[in-house]
């Protein structure tokens, strides 16, 4: 199992940050490994909402579903994803950290299976680097949004 935890402080209110992140259609704006993400369920975002996203992993393009399995706005959500050789669970928390500031923490857990297990040592090295890069970019993108 691969486990990664990372936090970033975003200079925006928790509700704004939560709503931006939980809408997975925003993923391509801050995660350069995501080519596209589309909501596949109807209705408002909540437990059971689904998306499909396409991401790159090295030279491969991976199409994977995303399902929101826990939803506690604006404090926490859990999403599950995976395709073929891996399963991913990401727990995101959003804590007020001063006046209009949010501490965003992600705990990412990934299980590899089948032939993908052979690549687990390489994936284990890549996840912290990619995760930190994604969180840094998330901070930039949200802080660049217009304020009300």
Coordinates of C-alpha atoms in Angstrom, one line a residue:
X1 CA 0.0 0.0 0.0
X2 CA 1.2 3.5 -0.9
X3 CA 0.2 6.2 1.6
X4 CA 0.9 9.9 1.2
X5 CA -0.2 12.9 3.4
X6 CA 0.3 16.5 2.4
X7 CA -1.1 19.9 3.5
X8 CA -1.2 23.3 2.0
X9 CA -2.6 26.6 3.3
X10 CA -4.8 28.5 0.9
X11 CA -5.7 32.1 1.4
X12 CA -9.4 31.6 1.0
X13 CA -12.4 30.7 3.1
X14 CA -13.0 26.9 3.7
X15 CA -16.3 26.9 1.8
X16 CA -14.8 28.4 -1.3
X17 CA -11.8 25.9 -1.2
X18 CA -14.1 22.9 -0.5
X19 CA -16.5 23.7 -3.2
X20 CA -13.7 24.2 -5.8
X21 CA -12.0 21.0 -4.9
X22 CA -15.0 18.7 -4.5
X23 CA -16.1 19.6 -8.1
X24 CA -13.7 17.2 -9.8
X25 CA -14.3 19.0 -13.1
X26 CA -11.7 21.5 -11.8
X27 CA -9.0 18.9 -11.6
X28 CA -7.3 19.8 -14.9
X29 CA -6.9 23.4 -13.7
X30 CA -4.5 22.3 -11.0
X31 CA -3.4 18.8 -11.7
X32 CA -1.2 18.6 -14.8
X33 CA -1.6 14.8 -14.9
X34 CA -5.4 15.1 -15.5
X35 CA -6.4 15.6 -19.1
X36 CA -10.1 15.9 -18.4
X37 CA -12.8 15.2 -15.8
X38 CA -16.6 15.1 -16.4
X39 CA -19.4 14.6 -13.9
X40 CA -21.4 11.5 -14.9
X41 CA -24.1 11.7 -12.2
X42 CA -27.1 14.0 -12.1
X43 CA -28.1 16.3 -9.3
X44 CA -26.1 18.3 -6.7
X45 CA -22.7 17.1 -5.6
X46 CA -23.0 14.7 -2.6
X47 CA -22.4 11.1 -1.5
X48 CA -22.7 8.9 -4.6
X49 CA -21.8 11.6 -7.1
X50 CA -19.6 10.3 -9.9
X51 CA -17.1 11.6 -12.5
X52 CA -14.9 10.1 -15.1
X53 CA -11.4 11.4 -15.5
X54 CA -8.5 10.8 -17.9
X55 CA -5.0 11.1 -16.5
X56 CA -1.5 10.3 -17.6
X57 CA 0.8 8.0 -15.7
X58 CA 4.1 8.1 -17.5
X59 CA 3.4 7.4 -21.2
X60 CA 0.0 5.8 -20.4
X61 CA -3.5 7.4 -20.4
X62 CA -5.7 6.0 -17.8
X63 CA -9.5 6.4 -17.7
X64 CA -10.8 6.1 -14.2
X65 CA -14.1 6.7 -12.4
X66 CA -14.3 8.9 -9.3
X67 CA -17.0 8.3 -6.7
X68 CA -17.7 10.6 -3.7
X69 CA -18.1 8.2 -0.8
X70 CA -18.2 10.7 2.1
X71 CA -19.4 14.3 2.0
X72 CA -19.3 16.7 5.0
X73 CA -19.2 20.3 3.6
X74 CA -17.2 22.4 4.1
X75 CA -15.0 20.2 6.3
X76 CA -14.3 16.8 4.6
X77 CA -14.9 14.5 1.8
X78 CA -13.6 11.1 0.6
X79 CA -13.4 10.0 -2.9
X80 CA -12.5 6.6 -4.4
X81 CA -11.1 5.9 -7.8
X82 CA -9.1 3.3 -9.6
X83 CA -8.7 1.4 -12.8
X84 CA -7.1 -1.9 -13.7
X85 CA -4.1 -2.2 -11.5
X86 CA -4.8 0.2 -8.7
X87 CA -7.4 1.5 -6.3
X88 CA -7.2 5.0 -4.8
X89 CA -8.9 6.5 -1.7
X90 CA -8.4 10.2 -1.0
X91 CA -9.5 11.9 2.2
X92 CA -9.6 15.7 2.0
X93 CA -10.0 17.9 5.0
X94 CA -10.5 21.7 5.1
X95 CA -9.7 23.4 8.4
X96 CA -10.1 27.1 9.1
X97 CA -6.6 28.5 9.8
X98 CA -7.1 32.1 10.6
X99 CA -9.2 34.9 9.0
X100 CA -10.3 33.5 5.6
X101 CA -7.5 31.0 5.4
X102 CA -7.9 27.2 4.9
X103 CA -5.5 24.4 5.7
X104 CA -6.2 21.6 3.1
X105 CA -4.9 18.2 4.0
X106 CA -5.0 15.2 1.7
X107 CA -4.4 11.6 2.8
X108 CA -4.0 9.5 -0.3
X109 CA -4.0 5.7 -0.1
X110 CA -3.3 3.6 -3.1
X111 CA -3.4 -0.2 -3.5
X112 CA -1.7 -1.8 -6.5
X113 CA -2.7 -5.1 -7.9
X114 CA -1.8 -7.5 -10.7
X115 CA 1.2 -6.4 -12.8
X116 CA 1.0 -2.9 -11.4
X117 CA 2.5 -4.3 -8.2
X118 CA 5.8 -4.6 -10.1
X119 CA 5.8 -0.8 -10.5
X120 CA 4.9 0.0 -6.9
X121 CA 8.4 1.1 -5.8
X122 CA 8.5 3.6 -8.7
X123 CA 5.0 4.8 -8.0
X124 CA 5.8 5.2 -4.3
X125 CA 8.7 7.6 -5.2
X126 CA 6.5 9.6 -7.7
X127 CA 3.4 10.1 -5.5
X128 CA 5.0 12.6 -3.0
X129 CA 6.5 14.7 -5.7
X130 CA 3.4 14.7 -7.8
X131 CA 1.1 15.3 -4.8
X132 CA 3.1 18.2 -3.6
X133 CA 3.2 19.7 -7.1
X134 CA -0.6 19.3 -7.3
X135 CA -1.2 21.0 -3.9
X136 CA 1.1 23.9 -4.7
X137 CA -0.8 24.5 -8.0
X138 CA -4.1 24.1 -6.3
X139 CA -3.1 27.0 -3.9
X140 CA -2.1 29.2 -6.9
X141 CA -5.3 28.5 -8.8
X142 CA -7.7 29.1 -5.9
X143 CA -5.8 32.2 -4.7
X144 CA -6.0 33.7 -8.2
X145 CA -9.8 33.4 -8.3
X146 CA -11.6 36.7 -8.0
X147 CA -12.8 37.5 -4.5
X148 CA -16.4 38.6 -3.8

